[in-house]
XYZ file of C-alpha atoms in Angstrom:
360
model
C -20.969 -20.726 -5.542
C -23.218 -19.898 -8.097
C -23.195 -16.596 -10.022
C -25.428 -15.752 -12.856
C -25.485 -12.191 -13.103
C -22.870 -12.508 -16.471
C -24.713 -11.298 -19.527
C -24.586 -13.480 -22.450
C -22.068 -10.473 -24.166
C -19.780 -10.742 -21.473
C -19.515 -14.498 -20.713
C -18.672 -14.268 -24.894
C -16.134 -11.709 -23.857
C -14.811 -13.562 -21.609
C -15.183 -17.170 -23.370
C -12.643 -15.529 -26.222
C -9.956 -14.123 -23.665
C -10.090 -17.227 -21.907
C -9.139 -19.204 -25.216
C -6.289 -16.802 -26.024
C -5.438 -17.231 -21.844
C -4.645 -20.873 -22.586
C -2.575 -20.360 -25.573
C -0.441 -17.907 -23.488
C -0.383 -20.318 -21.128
C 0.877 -23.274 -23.081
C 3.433 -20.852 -24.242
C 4.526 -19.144 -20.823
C 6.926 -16.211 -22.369
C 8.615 -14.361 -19.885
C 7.473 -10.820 -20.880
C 8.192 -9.190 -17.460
C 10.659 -9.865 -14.609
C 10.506 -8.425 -11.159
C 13.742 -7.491 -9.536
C 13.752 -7.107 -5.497
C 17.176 -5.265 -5.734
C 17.062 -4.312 -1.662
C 14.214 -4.814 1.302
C 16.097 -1.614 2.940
C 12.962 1.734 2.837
C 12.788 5.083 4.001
C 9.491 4.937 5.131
C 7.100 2.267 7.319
C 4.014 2.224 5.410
C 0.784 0.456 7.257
C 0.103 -1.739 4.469
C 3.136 -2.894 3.671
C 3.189 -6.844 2.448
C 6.903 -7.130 3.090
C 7.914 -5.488 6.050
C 10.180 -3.694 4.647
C 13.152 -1.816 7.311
C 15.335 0.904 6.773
C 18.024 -1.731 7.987
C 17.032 -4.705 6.161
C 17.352 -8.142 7.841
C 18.824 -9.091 4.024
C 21.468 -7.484 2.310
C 21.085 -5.890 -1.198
C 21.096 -8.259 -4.037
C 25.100 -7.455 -5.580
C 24.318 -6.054 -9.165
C 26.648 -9.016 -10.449
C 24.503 -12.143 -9.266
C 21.324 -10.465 -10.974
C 23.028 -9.877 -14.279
C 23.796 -13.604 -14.399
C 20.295 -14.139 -14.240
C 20.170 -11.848 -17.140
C 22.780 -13.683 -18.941
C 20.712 -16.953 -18.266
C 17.660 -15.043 -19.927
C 19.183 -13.923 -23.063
C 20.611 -17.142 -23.786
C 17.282 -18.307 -24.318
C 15.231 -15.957 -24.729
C 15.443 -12.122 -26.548
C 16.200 -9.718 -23.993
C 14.178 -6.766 -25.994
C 10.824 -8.621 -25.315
C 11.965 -8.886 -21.248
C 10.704 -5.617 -19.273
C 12.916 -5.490 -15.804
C 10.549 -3.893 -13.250
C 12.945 -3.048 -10.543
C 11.159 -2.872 -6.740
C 11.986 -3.618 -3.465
C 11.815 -2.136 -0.436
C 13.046 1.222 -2.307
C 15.135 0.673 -5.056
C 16.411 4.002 -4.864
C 17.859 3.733 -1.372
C 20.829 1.723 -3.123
C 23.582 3.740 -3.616
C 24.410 1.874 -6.817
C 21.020 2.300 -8.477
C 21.645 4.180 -11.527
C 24.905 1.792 -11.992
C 22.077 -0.833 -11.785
C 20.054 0.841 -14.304
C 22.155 1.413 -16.909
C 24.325 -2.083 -16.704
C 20.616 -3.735 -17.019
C 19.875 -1.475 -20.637
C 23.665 -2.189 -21.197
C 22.649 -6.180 -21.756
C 19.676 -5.190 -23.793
C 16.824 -5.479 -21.363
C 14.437 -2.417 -21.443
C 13.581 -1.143 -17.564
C 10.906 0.424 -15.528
C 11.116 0.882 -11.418
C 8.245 1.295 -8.763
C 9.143 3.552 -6.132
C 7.813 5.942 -3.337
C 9.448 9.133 -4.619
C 10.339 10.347 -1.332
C 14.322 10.674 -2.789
C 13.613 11.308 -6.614
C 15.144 14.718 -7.311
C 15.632 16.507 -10.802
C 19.284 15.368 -11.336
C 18.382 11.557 -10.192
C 15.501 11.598 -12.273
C 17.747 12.890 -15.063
C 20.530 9.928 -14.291
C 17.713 7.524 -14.493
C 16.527 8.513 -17.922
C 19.858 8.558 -19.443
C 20.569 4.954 -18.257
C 17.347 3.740 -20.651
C 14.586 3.859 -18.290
C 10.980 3.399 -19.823
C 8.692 3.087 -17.248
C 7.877 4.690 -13.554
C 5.295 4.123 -11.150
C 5.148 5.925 -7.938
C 2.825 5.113 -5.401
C 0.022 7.728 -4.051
C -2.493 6.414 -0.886
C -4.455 9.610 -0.918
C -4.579 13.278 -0.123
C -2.137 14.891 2.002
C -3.298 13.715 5.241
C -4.161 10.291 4.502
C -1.362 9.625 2.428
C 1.360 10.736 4.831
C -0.514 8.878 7.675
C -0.667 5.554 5.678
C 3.464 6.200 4.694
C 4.360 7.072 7.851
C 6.147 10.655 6.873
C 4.879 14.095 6.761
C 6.748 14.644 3.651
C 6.104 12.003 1.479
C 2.660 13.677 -0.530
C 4.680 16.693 -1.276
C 7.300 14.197 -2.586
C 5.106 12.544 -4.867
C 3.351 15.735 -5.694
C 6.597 17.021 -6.801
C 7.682 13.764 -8.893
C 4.346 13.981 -10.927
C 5.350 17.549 -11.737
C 8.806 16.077 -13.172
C 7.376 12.935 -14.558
C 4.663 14.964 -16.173
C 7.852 17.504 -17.858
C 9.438 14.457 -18.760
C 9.808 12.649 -22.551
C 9.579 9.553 -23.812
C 8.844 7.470 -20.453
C 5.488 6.183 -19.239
C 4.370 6.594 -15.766
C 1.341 6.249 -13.714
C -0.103 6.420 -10.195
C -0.987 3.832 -7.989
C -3.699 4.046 -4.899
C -3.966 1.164 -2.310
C -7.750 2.032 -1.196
C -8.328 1.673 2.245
C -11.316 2.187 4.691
C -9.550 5.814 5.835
C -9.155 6.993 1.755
C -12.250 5.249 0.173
C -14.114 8.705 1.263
C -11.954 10.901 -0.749
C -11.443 9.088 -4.138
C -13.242 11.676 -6.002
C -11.052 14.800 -4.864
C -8.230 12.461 -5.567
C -9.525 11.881 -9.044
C -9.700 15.939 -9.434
C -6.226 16.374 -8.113
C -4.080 13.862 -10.445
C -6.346 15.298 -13.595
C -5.636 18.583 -12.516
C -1.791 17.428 -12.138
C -2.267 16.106 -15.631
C -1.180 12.325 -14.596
C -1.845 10.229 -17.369
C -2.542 6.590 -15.945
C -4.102 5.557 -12.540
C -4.500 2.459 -11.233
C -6.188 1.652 -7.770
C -5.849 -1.344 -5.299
C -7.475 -2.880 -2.430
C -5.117 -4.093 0.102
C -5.096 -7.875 0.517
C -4.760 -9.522 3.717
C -1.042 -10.251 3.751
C 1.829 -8.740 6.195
C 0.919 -5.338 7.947
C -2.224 -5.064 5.542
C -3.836 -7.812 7.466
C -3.130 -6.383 11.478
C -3.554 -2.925 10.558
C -6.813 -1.823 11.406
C -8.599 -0.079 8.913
C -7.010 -1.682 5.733
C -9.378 -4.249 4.632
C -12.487 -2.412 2.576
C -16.037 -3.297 3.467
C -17.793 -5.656 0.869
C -20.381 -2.145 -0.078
C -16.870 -0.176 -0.191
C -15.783 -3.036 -2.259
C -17.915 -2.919 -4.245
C -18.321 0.783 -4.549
C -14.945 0.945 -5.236
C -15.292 -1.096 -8.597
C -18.144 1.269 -9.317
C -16.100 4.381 -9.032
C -13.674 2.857 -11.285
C -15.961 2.161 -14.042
C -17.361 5.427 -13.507
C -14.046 7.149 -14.124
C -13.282 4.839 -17.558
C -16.336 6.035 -18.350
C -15.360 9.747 -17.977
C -12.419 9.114 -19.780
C -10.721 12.344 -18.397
C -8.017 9.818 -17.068
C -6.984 6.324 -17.932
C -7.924 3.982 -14.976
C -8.038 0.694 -14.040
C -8.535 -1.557 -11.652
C -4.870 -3.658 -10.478
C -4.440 -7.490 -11.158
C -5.806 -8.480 -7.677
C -8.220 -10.915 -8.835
C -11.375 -11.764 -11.146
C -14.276 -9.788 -10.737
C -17.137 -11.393 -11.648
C -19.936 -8.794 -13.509
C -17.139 -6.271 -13.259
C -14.825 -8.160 -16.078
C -13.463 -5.638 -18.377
C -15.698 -2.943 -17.281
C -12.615 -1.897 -14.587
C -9.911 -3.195 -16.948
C -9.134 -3.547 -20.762
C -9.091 -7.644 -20.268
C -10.849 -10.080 -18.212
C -8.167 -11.291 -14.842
C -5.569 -13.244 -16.156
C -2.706 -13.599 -12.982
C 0.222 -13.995 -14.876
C 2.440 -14.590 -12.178
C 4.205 -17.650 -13.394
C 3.107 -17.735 -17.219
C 4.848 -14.847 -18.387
C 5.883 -12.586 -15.283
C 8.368 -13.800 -13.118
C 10.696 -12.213 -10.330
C 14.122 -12.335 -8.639
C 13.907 -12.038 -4.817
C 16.345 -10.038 -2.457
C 17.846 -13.412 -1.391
C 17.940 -14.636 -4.722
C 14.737 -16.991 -4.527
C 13.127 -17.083 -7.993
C 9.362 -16.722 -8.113
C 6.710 -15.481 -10.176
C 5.555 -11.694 -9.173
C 6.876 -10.330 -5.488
C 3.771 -10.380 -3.461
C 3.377 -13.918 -3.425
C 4.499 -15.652 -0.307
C 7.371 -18.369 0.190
C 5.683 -21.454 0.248
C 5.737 -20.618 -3.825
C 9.311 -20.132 -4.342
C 10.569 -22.610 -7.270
C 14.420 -22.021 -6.728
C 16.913 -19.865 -6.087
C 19.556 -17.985 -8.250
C 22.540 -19.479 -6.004
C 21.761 -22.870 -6.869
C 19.903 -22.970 -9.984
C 19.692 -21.939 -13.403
C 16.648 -19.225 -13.439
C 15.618 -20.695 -17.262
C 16.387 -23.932 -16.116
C 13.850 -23.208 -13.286
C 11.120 -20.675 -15.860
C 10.802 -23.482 -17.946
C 10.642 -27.047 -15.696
C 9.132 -25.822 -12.047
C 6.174 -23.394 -12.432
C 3.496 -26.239 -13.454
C 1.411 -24.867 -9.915
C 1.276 -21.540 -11.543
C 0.137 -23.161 -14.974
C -2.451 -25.616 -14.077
C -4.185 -24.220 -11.385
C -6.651 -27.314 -10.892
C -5.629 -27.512 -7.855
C -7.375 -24.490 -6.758
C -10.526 -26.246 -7.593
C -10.722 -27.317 -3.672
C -12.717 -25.157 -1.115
C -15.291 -22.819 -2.255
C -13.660 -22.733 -5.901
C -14.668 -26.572 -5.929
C -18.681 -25.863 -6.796
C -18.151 -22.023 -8.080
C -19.031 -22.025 -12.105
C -16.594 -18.732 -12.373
C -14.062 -20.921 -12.099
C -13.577 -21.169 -15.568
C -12.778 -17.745 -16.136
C -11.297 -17.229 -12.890
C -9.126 -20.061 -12.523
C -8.576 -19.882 -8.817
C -8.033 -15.809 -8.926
C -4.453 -14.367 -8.011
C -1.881 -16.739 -6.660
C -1.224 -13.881 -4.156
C -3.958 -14.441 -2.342
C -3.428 -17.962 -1.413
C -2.043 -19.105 1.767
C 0.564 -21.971 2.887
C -2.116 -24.785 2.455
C -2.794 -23.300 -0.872
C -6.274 -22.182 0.242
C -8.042 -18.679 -1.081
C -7.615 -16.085 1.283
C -9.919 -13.899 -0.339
C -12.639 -14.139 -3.026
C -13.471 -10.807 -4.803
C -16.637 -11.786 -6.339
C -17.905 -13.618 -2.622
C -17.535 -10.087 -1.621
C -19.748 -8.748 -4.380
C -22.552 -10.977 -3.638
C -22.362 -10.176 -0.170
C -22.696 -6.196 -0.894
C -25.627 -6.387 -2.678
């Protein structure tokens, strides 16, 4: 593929991130570890990459076995620079959960959690801020109607409507909003836009759902290439507007659209300094990626052991260069996109600026 729309700024732009990409690289820090604490959820979203039950087929991850992963961690590594970003399912279906919390602060590792919100209440919220947490995001697919019909609950926007309203009251923690944009919501991103400024929400960030799981049966799910590309429009719009910080998430390289829908040019970091803990102990590099990219397992090996000696697929992505990437001069900036989006065969399930060309 050939694609020559860059301007000579932004290939420079990009040229200099992509220098400082490889030094990260050749580094690989762990700055951020995922923790699948449970698969159990109290709701059955449509575009749900995990299939997540109320009655889980696994059982919740013990709070012991993932603090000797912690243990492993800060014997090589200083637990301060290591954000925990605890997921699942619903993390706060465990019973245990603020236990969780605050024995994860208690080794020295500084916390955030993604949740629905559907069971975040004052006092919760309050128990979850006292055991050191930094960082929430909750997860909003639209407007009332849309959003309940995509969750699968009738109460689940006034939920999140009323966890903003805390989160918003709340010191000394950063939070933020994230939108999965489907074909059913695209049409009512602007009056979305209007309510979380109106609700004073500070951060946004808005998805497209990739083909993985429910996301790729249910119908409506997958945007249109002109909604695609629309959709990266609106975005830089709204940046533009500045009335709320926005951005588009790390679902792949963009092509024209390189840090005019995010602060930096795609870098997927799963692997090179963001790695994750699985439900069933597998180790891996962020949560949505699928199996076939699993490079141990807590039970049987040491997760530093396994950070530093079996993640060279996530590192050198050459690869990648097979397919479509094999004659596509992005490339070099793109580096084979997210590793979510490949399949078992390691081939790309979906390319982001493909769909760009083929809106215009």
């Amino acid at each position: 593929m050939k694609y020559r729309d860059l301007t000579l700024r932004k290939r420079l732009g990009l040229e200099i991130q992509r220098k400082m990409q490889q030094h990260i690289v050749a580094e690989h820090p762990l700055y951020q570890l995922f923790w699948e604490c449970t698969l159990r959820c109290n709701l059955h979203c449509r575009h749900c990459g995990s299939d997540c039950k109320t009655v889980a087929g696994h059982d919740d991850m013990p709070l012991s076995d993932f603090l000797g992963v912690l243990d492993s961690i800060a014997r090589k590594t200083d637990p301060r620079q290591v954000f925990v970003i605890i997921t699942g399912g619903e993390p706060l279906m465990r019973d245990d959960i603020v236990e969780c919390c605050r024995a994860i602060y208690d080794h020295g590792f500084p916390w955030g959690m993604v949740t629905n919100g559907l069971y975040l209440t004052p006092p919760l919220l309050q128990q979850l801020v006292d055991a050191g947490m930094h960082a929430m995001t909750i997860s909003l697919d639209g407007l009332e109607d849309n959003h309940n019909w995509m969750r699968g609950n009738k109460d689940s926007f006034q939920a999140v409507s009323q966890a903003i309203d805390l989160l918003r009251d709340t010191k000394n923690v950063l939070w933020d909003i994230v939108t999965c944009v489907t074909e059913r919501n695209f049409g009512e991103l602007a009056a979305l836009r209007s309510f979380l400024v109106e609700k004073g929400v500070p951060s946004w960030r808005l998805l497209d759902v990739f083909p993985v799981g429910r996301g790729a049966t249910t119908p409506g799910m997958q945007l249109t290439d002109e909604h695609y590309r629309q959709l990266l429009d609106f975005i830089s719009e709204t940046r533009q507007q500045g009335e709320i910080t926005t951005a588009y998430g790390c679902e792949g390289f963009v092509g024209r659209y390189e840090m005019d829908v995010r602060d930096y040019s795609f870098f997927c970091k799963a692997g090179i300094t963001v790695g994750s803990v699985l439900v069933d102990g597998s180790i891996s590099a962020c949560s949505s990626i699928r199996a076939d990219y699993h490079q141990g397992n807590i039970y049987e090996d040491d997760f530093m052991d396994v950070w530093e000696n079996r993640f060279q697929p996530y590192r050198d992505r050459r690869w990648m260069k097979t397919g479509a990437c094999a004659a596509c001069n992005m490339f070099r900036y793109c580096n084979g996109s997210g590793m979510h989006l490949r399949d078992s065969e390691g081939n790309l399930l979906q390319c982001h600026v493909k769909r760009i060309i083929n809106a215009k």
